[in-house]
mmCIF file of C-alpha atoms and ligand atoms in Angstrom:
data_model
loop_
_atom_site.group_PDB
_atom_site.id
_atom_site.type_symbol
_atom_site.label_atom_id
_atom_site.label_comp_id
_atom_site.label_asym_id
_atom_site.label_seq_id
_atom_site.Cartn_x
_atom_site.Cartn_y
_atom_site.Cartn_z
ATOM 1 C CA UNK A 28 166.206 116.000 84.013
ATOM 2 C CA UNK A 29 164.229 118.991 84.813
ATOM 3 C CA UNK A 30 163.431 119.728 88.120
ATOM 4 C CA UNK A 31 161.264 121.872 89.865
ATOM 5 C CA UNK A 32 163.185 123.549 93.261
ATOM 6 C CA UNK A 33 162.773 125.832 96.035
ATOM 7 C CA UNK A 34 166.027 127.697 96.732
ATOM 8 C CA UNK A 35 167.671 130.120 99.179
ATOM 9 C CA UNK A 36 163.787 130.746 101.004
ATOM 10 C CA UNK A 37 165.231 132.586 104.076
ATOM 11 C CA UNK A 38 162.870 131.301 106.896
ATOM 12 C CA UNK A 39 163.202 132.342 110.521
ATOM 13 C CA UNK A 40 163.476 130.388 113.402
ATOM 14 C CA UNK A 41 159.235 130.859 114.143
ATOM 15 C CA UNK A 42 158.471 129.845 110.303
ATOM 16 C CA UNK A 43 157.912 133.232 108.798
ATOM 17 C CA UNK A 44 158.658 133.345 105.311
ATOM 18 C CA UNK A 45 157.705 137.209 104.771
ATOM 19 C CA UNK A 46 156.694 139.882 107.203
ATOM 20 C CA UNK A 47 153.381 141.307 107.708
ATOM 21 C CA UNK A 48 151.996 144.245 105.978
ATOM 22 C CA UNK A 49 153.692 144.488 102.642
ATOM 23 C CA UNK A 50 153.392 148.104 100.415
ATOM 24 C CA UNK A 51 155.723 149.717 98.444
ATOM 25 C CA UNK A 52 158.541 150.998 101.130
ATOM 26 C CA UNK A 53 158.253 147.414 102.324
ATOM 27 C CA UNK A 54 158.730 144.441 99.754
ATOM 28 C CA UNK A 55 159.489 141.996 102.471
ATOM 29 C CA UNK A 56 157.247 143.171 104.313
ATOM 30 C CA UNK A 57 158.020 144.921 107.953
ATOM 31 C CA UNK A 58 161.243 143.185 109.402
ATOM 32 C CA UNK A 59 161.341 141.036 106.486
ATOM 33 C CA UNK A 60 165.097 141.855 105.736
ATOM 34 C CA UNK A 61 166.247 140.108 108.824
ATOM 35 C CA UNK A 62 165.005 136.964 106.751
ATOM 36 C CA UNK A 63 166.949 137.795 103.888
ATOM 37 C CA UNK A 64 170.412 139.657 105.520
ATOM 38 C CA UNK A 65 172.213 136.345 105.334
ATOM 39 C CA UNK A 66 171.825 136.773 101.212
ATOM 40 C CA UNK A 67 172.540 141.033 100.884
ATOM 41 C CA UNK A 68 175.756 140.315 102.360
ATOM 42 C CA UNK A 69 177.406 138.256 99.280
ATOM 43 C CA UNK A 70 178.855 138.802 96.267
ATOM 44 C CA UNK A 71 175.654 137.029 93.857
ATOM 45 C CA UNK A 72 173.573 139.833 95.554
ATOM 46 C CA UNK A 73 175.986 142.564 95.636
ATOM 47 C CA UNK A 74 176.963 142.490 91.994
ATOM 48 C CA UNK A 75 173.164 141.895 90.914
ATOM 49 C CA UNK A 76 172.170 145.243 92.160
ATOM 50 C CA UNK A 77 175.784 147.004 90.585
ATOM 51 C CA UNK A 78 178.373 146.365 93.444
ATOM 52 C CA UNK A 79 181.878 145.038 92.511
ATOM 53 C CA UNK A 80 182.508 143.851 95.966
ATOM 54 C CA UNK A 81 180.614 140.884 98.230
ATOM 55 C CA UNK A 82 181.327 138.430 100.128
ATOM 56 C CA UNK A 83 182.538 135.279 98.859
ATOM 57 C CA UNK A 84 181.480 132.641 101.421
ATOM 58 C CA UNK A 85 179.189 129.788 101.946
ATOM 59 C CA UNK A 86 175.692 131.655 101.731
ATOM 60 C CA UNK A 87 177.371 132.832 98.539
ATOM 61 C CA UNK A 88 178.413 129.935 96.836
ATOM 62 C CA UNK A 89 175.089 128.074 98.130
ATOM 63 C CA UNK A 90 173.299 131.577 96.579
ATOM 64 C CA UNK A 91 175.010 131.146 93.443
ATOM 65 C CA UNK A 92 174.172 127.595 93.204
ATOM 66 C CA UNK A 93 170.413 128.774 93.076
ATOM 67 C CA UNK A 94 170.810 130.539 90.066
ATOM 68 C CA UNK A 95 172.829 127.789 88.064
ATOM 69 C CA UNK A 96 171.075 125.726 85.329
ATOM 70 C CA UNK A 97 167.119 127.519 85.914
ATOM 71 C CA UNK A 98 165.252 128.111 82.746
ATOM 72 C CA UNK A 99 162.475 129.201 83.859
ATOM 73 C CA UNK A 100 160.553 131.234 87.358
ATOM 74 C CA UNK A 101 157.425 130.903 88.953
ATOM 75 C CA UNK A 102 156.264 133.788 91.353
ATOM 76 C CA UNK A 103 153.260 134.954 93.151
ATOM 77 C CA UNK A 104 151.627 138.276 92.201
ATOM 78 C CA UNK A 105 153.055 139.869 95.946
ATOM 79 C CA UNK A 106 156.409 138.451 94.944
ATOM 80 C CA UNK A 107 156.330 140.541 91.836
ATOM 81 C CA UNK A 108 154.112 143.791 93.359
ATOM 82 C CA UNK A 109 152.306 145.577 95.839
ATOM 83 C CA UNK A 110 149.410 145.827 93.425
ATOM 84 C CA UNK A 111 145.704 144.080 94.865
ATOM 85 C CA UNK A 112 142.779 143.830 92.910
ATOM 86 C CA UNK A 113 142.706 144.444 89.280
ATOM 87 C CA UNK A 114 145.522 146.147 87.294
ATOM 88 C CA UNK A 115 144.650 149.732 87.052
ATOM 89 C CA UNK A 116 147.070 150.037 84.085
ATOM 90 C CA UNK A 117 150.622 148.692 83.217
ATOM 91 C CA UNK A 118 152.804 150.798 84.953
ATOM 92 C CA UNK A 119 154.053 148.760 87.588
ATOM 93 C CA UNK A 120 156.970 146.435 86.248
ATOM 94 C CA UNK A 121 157.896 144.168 89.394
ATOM 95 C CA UNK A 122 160.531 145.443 92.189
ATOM 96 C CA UNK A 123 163.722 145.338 90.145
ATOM 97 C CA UNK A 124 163.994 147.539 87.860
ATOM 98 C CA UNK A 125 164.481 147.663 84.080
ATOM 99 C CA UNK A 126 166.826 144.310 84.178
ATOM 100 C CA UNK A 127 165.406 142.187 86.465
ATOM 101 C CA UNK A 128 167.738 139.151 88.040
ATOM 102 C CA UNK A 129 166.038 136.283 86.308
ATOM 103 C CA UNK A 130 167.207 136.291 82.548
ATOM 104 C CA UNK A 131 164.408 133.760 81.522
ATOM 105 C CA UNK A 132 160.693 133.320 81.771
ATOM 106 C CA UNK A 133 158.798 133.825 84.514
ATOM 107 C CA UNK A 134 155.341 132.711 85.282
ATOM 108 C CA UNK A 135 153.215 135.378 87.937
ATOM 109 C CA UNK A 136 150.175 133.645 89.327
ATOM 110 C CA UNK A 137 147.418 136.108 89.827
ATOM 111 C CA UNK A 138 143.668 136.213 89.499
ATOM 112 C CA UNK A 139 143.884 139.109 87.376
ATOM 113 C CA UNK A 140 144.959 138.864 83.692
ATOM 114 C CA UNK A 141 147.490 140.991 82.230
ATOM 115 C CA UNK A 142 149.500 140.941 78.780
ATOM 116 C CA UNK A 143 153.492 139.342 78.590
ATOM 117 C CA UNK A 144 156.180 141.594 79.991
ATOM 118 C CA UNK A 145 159.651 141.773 78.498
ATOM 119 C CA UNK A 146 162.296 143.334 80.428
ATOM 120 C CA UNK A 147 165.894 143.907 79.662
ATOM 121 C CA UNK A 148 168.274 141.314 80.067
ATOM 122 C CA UNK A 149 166.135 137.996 78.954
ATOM 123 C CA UNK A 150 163.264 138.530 81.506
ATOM 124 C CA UNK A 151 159.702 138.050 80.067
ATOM 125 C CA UNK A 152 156.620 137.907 82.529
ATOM 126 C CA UNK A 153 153.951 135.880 81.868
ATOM 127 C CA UNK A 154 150.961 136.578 83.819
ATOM 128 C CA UNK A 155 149.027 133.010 84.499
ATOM 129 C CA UNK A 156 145.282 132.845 85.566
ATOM 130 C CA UNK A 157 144.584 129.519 85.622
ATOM 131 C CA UNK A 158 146.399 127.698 88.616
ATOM 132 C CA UNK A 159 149.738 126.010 89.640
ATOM 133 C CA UNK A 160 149.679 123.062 87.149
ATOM 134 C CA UNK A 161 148.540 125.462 84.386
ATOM 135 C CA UNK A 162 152.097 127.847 85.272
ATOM 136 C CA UNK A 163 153.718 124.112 85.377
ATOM 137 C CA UNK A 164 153.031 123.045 82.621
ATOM 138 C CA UNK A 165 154.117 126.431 80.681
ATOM 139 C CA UNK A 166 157.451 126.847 82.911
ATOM 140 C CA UNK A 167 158.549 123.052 81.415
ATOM 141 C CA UNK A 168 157.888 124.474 78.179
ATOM 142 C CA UNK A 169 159.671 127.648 78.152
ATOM 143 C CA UNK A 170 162.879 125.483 80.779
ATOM 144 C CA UNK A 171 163.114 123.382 77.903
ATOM 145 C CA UNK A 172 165.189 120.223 80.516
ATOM 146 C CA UNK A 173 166.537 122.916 82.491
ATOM 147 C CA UNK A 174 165.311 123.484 86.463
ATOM 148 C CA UNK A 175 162.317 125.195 87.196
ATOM 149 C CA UNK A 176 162.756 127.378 90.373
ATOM 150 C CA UNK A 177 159.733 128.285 92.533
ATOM 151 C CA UNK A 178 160.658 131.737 93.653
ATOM 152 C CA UNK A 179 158.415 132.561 95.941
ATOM 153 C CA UNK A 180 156.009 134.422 98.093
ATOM 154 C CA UNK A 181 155.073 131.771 100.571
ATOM 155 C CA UNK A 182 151.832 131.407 99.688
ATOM 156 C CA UNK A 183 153.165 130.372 96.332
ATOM 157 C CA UNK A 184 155.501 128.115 97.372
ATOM 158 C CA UNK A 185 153.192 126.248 100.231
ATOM 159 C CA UNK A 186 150.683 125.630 96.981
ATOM 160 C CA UNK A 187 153.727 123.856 95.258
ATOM 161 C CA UNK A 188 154.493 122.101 98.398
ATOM 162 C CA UNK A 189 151.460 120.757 99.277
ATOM 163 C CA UNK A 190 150.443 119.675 95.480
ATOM 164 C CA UNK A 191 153.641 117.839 96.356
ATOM 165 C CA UNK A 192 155.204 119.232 92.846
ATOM 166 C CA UNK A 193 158.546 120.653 94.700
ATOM 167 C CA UNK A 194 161.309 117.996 93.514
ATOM 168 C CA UNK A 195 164.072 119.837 96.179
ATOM 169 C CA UNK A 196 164.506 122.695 98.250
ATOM 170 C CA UNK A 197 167.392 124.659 99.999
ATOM 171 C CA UNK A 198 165.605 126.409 103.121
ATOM 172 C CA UNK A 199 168.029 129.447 104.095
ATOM 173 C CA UNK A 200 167.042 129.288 108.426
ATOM 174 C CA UNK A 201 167.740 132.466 110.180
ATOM 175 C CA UNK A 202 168.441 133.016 113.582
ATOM 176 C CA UNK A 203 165.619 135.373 113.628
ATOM 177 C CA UNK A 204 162.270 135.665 114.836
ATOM 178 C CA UNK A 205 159.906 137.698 114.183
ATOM 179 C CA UNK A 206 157.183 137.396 116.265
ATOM 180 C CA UNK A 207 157.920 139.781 119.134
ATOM 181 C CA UNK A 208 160.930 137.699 119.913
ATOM 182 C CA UNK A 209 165.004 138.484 119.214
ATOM 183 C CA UNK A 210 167.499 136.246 119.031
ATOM 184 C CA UNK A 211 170.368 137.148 121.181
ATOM 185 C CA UNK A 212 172.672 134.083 121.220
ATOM 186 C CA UNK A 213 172.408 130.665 118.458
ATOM 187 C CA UNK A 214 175.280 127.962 119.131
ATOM 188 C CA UNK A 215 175.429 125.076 117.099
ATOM 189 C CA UNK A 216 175.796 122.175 118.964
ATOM 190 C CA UNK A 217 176.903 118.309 118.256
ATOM 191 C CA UNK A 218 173.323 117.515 117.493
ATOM 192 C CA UNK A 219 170.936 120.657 118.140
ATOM 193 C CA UNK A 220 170.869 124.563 117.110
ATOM 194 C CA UNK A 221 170.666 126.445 120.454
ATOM 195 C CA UNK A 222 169.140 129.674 120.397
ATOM 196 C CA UNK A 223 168.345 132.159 122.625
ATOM 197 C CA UNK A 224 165.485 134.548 122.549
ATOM 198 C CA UNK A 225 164.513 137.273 124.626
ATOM 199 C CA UNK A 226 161.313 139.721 124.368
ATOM 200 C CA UNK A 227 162.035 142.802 122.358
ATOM 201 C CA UNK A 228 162.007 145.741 124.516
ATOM 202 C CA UNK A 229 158.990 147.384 122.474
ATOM 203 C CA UNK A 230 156.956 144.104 123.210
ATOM 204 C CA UNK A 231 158.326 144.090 126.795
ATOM 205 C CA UNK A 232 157.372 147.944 127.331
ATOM 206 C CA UNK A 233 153.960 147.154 125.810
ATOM 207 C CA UNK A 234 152.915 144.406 127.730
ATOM 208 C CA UNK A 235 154.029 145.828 130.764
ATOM 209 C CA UNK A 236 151.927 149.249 130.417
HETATM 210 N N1 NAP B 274 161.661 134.403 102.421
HETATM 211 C C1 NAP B 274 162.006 134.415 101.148
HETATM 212 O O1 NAP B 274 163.064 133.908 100.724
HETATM 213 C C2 NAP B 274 161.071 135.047 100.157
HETATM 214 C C3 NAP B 274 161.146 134.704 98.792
HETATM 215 C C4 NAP B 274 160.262 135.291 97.933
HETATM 216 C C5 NAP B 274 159.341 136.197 98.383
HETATM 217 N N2 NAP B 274 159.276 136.507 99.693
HETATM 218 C C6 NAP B 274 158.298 137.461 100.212
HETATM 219 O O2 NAP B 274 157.034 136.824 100.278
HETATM 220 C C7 NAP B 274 156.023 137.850 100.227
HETATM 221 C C8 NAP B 274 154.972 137.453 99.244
HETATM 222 O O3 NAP B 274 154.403 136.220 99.629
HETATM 223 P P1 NAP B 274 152.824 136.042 99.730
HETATM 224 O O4 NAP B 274 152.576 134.741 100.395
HETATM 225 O O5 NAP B 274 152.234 137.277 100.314
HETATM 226 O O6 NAP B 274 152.357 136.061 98.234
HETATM 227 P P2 NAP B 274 152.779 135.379 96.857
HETATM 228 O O7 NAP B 274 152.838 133.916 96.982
HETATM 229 O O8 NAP B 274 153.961 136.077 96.278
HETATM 230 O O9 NAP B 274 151.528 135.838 95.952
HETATM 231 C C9 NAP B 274 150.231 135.524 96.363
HETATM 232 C C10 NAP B 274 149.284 136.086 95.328
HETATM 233 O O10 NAP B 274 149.539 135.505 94.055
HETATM 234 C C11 NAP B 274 148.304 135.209 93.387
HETATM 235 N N3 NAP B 274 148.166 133.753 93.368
HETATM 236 C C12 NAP B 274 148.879 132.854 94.099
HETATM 237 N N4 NAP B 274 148.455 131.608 93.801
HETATM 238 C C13 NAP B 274 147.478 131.738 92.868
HETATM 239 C C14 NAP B 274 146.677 130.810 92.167
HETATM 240 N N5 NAP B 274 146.799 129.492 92.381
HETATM 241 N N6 NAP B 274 145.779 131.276 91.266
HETATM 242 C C15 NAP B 274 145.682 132.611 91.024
HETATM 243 N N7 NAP B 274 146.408 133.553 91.667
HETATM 244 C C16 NAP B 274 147.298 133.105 92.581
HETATM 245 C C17 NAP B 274 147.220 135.862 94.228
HETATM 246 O O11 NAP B 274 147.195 137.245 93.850
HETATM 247 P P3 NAP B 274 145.943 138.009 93.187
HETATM 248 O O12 NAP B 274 144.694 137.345 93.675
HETATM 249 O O13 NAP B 274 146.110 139.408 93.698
HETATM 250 O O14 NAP B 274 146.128 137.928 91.737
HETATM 251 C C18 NAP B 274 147.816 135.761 95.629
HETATM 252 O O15 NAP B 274 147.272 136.672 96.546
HETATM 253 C C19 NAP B 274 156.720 139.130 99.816
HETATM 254 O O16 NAP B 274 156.886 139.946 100.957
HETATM 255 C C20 NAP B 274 158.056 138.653 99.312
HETATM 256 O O17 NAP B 274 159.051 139.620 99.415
HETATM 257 C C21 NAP B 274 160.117 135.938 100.598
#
């Protein structure tokens, strides 16, 4: 049965699913990456953006699993741009260039109406004005019984959450944090995750000026 699934959200160890201040040098935002090293490392990623090599380990396999048996996206407008406000035209085509890593429909939330996208490779954009259930509803078309994965920003995903819609997720925790904060040890234990934070020295320096 079709289900509708969060997977591989990299969330650090103080909740952040982004960084702040997002613009074009900066899709994560600033120190995003750190959420998302755990995933540039394998082999899903490396090959996706023209690498032959990768590694081949758990956050791989568990990556890979994320992709298997989705027919169809949902995304927030920041997930798919910088652009605020109205479109000023069409130019801008989403992050990933001319084949982006989806192959199937995907559903952009936004305010501001725009007309279908089709990329190379089986991605089509659909730009959806009228709410969560609306982009639902037209994701379970277009999955036709396959999964429906939620793929992010975190706004979009907490609106998914809290409409209680989100069937599973896979939360990928790193030993990050990115509130002034870096993690210098993490130990897992019998029953706990230790981890070990310490002031970054530019937070340090500042506070002690
Ligand atoms: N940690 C991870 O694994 C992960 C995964 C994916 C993305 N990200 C990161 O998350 C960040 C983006 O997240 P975000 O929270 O800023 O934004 P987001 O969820 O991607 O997009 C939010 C925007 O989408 C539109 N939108 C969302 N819900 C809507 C609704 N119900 N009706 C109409 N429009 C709606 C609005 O844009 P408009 O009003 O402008 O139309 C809203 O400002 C990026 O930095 C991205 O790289 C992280």
């Amino acid at each position: 049965m079709s289900k509708v699934c969060v997977r591989s959200f990299g969330i650090s160890l103080d909740g952040y699913g982004a960084g702040a201040d997002q613009d074009l040098q900066h899709p994560l935002g600033v120190n995003g990456p750190e959420l998302m090293e755990w995933f540039f490392h394998t082999r899903v990623w490396r090959r996706m953006h023209g690498h032959p090599d990768g590694e081949a380990g758990i956050d791989n396999g568990i990556a890979e699993d994320g992709f298997a048996g989705v027919g169809a996206w949902i995304l927030g407008r920041n997930m798919f741009g910088p652009v605020r406000g109205p479109w000023l035209d069409e130019s801008w085509k989403g992050w990933w260039g001319d084949e982006p890593p989806y192959h199937t429909p995907v559903f952009v939330l936004t305010h501001y109406a725009r007309s279908p996208l089709k990329m190379a490779g089986g991605t089509e954009f659909h730009f959806v004005t009228d709410g969560i259930h609306a982009a639902l509803e037209q994701a379970r078309d277009a999955a036709a019984g396959r999964n429906i994965r939620i793929g992010g920003g975190v706004f979009t995903i907490r609106q998914y959450l809290q409409a209680g819609l989100v069937d599973d997720a896979h939360l990928a925790v790193r030993p990050v944090v990115l509130a002034g904060y870096e993690c210098v040890k993490s130990v897992a234990g019998e029953r706990a995750y230790h981890v070990f934070l310490e002031r970054r020295p530019r937070d340090a320096a500042l506070s002690s000026e």
